[in-house]
Amino acid sequence: MMKKLNALVTTVGIMASGAAMAGSFSDYDLDKDGAISKSEAAVSEQLIQVFDDLDINKDGQLSKQEFNK
């Protein structure tokens, strides 16, 4: 369990730095519907790698709150 937690923390840290380089939530929300779909996230290898971990409610989309965690 601790290994998974450490991996998640590391991955989220990488994703956060990637998001900072790539821009903001609105840069990924290409259709401007207030959510990032998996297809929208696919423009970032880092974001797509952590997408399922960030999708807390498992609805297949990232809300702004989920993205900023």
Coordinates of N, CA and C in Angstrom, one line a residue:
M1 N 0.8 -1.2 0.0 CA 0.0 0.0 0.0 C 0.9 1.3 0.0
M2 N 1.9 1.3 0.8 CA 2.8 2.4 0.9 C 3.5 2.7 -0.4
K3 N 3.9 1.6 -1.2 CA 4.5 1.8 -2.5 C 3.6 2.5 -3.4
K4 N 2.3 2.0 -3.4 CA 1.3 2.6 -4.3 C 1.1 4.1 -4.0
L5 N 1.0 4.4 -2.7 CA 0.9 5.8 -2.3 C 2.1 6.7 -2.7
N6 N 3.3 6.2 -2.5 CA 4.5 6.9 -2.9 C 4.5 7.1 -4.4
A7 N 4.1 6.1 -5.2 CA 4.0 6.2 -6.6 C 3.0 7.3 -7.1
L8 N 1.9 7.2 -6.4 CA 0.8 8.2 -6.7 C 1.3 9.6 -6.4
V9 N 1.9 9.8 -5.3 CA 2.4 11.2 -4.9 C 3.4 11.6 -5.9
T10 N 4.3 10.8 -6.3 CA 5.3 11.1 -7.3 C 4.7 11.5 -8.6
T11 N 3.7 10.7 -9.0 CA 3.1 10.9 -10.3 C 2.3 12.2 -10.3
V12 N 1.6 12.4 -9.3 CA 0.8 13.7 -9.2 C 1.8 14.9 -9.2
G13 N 2.9 14.8 -8.5 CA 3.9 15.8 -8.5 C 4.4 16.1 -9.9
I14 N 4.7 15.0 -10.7 CA 5.1 15.2 -12.1 C 4.0 15.8 -12.9
M15 N 2.8 15.3 -12.7 CA 1.7 15.9 -13.4 C 1.5 17.4 -13.2
A16 N 1.6 17.7 -11.9 CA 1.4 19.1 -11.5 C 2.5 20.0 -12.2
S17 N 3.7 19.5 -12.3 CA 4.7 20.3 -12.9 C 4.5 20.4 -14.4
G18 N 4.0 19.3 -15.0 CA 3.6 19.2 -16.4 C 2.4 20.2 -16.7
A19 N 1.5 20.2 -15.8 CA 0.3 21.1 -16.0 C 0.8 22.5 -16.0
A20 N 1.7 22.8 -15.1 CA 2.2 24.2 -15.0 C 2.9 24.6 -16.3
M21 N 3.6 23.7 -16.9 CA 4.3 24.0 -18.1 C 3.4 24.1 -19.3
A22 N 2.3 23.3 -19.3 CA 1.4 23.3 -20.4 C 0.3 24.3 -20.3
G23 N 0.1 24.8 -19.1 CA -0.9 25.8 -18.9 C -1.9 25.4 -17.9
S24 N -3.1 25.9 -18.0 CA -4.1 25.8 -17.0 C -5.2 24.8 -17.5
F25 N -6.2 24.5 -16.6 CA -7.3 23.7 -16.8 C -7.9 24.0 -18.2
S26 N -8.1 25.3 -18.4 CA -8.8 25.7 -19.6 C -8.0 25.3 -20.9
D27 N -6.7 25.2 -20.8 CA -5.9 24.8 -21.9 C -6.2 23.3 -22.3
Y28 N -6.6 22.5 -21.4 CA -6.9 21.1 -21.7 C -8.4 20.9 -22.0
D29 N -9.3 21.8 -21.5 CA -10.7 21.7 -21.7 C -11.0 22.3 -23.1
L30 N -10.7 21.5 -24.1 CA -10.7 22.1 -25.5 C -12.1 22.4 -26.0
D31 N -13.1 21.7 -25.5 CA -14.5 22.0 -25.9 C -15.2 23.0 -25.0
K32 N -14.5 23.4 -24.0 CA -15.0 24.4 -23.0 C -16.3 24.0 -22.3
D33 N -16.4 22.7 -22.0 CA -17.6 22.2 -21.3 C -17.4 22.1 -19.8
G34 N -16.3 22.6 -19.3 CA -16.1 22.6 -17.8 C -15.5 21.3 -17.3
A35 N -15.1 20.4 -18.2 CA -14.5 19.1 -17.8 C -13.4 18.7 -18.8
I36 N -12.5 17.9 -18.4 CA -11.4 17.4 -19.3 C -11.7 15.9 -19.5
S37 N -12.0 15.5 -20.7 CA -12.3 14.1 -21.1 C -10.9 13.4 -21.3
K38 N -11.0 12.1 -21.4 CA -9.8 11.4 -21.6 C -9.2 11.8 -23.0
S39 N -10.0 12.0 -24.0 CA -9.5 12.4 -25.3 C -8.8 13.7 -25.2
E40 N -9.4 14.7 -24.4 CA -8.7 16.0 -24.3 C -7.4 15.8 -23.5
A41 N -7.4 15.0 -22.5 CA -6.2 14.7 -21.7 C -5.1 14.1 -22.5
A42 N -5.4 13.4 -23.5 CA -4.4 12.6 -24.3 C -3.4 13.5 -25.0
V43 N -3.6 14.8 -25.0 CA -2.6 15.7 -25.5 C -1.4 15.8 -24.6
S44 N -1.5 15.3 -23.4 CA -0.4 15.3 -22.4 C -0.2 13.9 -21.9
E45 N 1.0 13.4 -22.2 CA 1.3 12.0 -21.8 C 1.3 12.0 -20.2
Q46 N 1.8 13.0 -19.6 CA 1.8 13.0 -18.1 C 0.3 13.1 -17.6
L47 N -0.5 13.8 -18.2 CA -1.9 13.9 -17.7 C -2.6 12.6 -17.9
I48 N -2.5 12.0 -19.1 CA -3.2 10.8 -19.3 C -2.7 9.6 -18.4
Q49 N -1.5 9.7 -18.0 CA -0.9 8.7 -17.1 C -1.6 8.7 -15.7
V50 N -2.0 9.9 -15.3 CA -2.6 10.0 -13.9 C -4.1 10.3 -14.0
F51 N -4.6 10.3 -15.1 CA -6.0 10.7 -15.3 C -6.9 9.9 -14.4
D52 N -6.8 8.6 -14.4 CA -7.7 7.7 -13.6 C -7.5 8.0 -12.1
D53 N -6.3 8.3 -11.6 CA -6.1 8.6 -10.2 C -6.7 9.9 -9.8
L54 N -6.7 10.9 -10.8 CA -7.3 12.2 -10.5 C -8.8 12.2 -10.6
D55 N -9.3 11.3 -11.4 CA -10.8 11.2 -11.5 C -11.4 10.6 -10.3
I56 N -11.5 11.4 -9.3 CA -12.0 10.9 -8.0 C -13.4 10.2 -8.0
N57 N -14.3 10.9 -8.7 CA -15.7 10.3 -8.8 C -15.9 9.3 -9.9
K58 N -14.8 9.0 -10.6 CA -14.8 7.9 -11.7 C -15.9 8.1 -12.7
D59 N -16.1 9.4 -13.1 CA -17.1 9.7 -14.2 C -16.5 9.8 -15.6
G60 N -15.2 9.5 -15.7 CA -14.5 9.6 -17.0 C -14.1 11.0 -17.4
Q61 N -14.2 11.9 -16.5 CA -13.9 13.3 -16.8 C -13.2 13.9 -15.6
L62 N -12.4 14.9 -15.8 CA -11.8 15.7 -14.7 C -12.4 17.0 -14.6
S63 N -13.0 17.3 -13.4 CA -13.5 18.6 -13.1 C -12.3 19.5 -12.8
K64 N -12.6 20.8 -12.7 CA -11.5 21.7 -12.3 C -10.9 21.4 -11.0
Q65 N -11.8 21.0 -10.0 CA -11.4 20.6 -8.7 C -10.5 19.4 -8.7
E66 N -10.9 18.4 -9.5 CA -10.1 17.2 -9.5 C -8.7 17.5 -10.2
F67 N -8.7 18.3 -11.2 CA -7.5 18.6 -11.9 C -6.5 19.4 -11.0
N68 N -7.0 20.2 -10.2 CA -6.2 21.1 -9.4 C -5.7 20.4 -8.1
K69 N -6.1 19.2 -7.8 CA -5.7 18.5 -6.6 C -4.3 18.0 -6.7

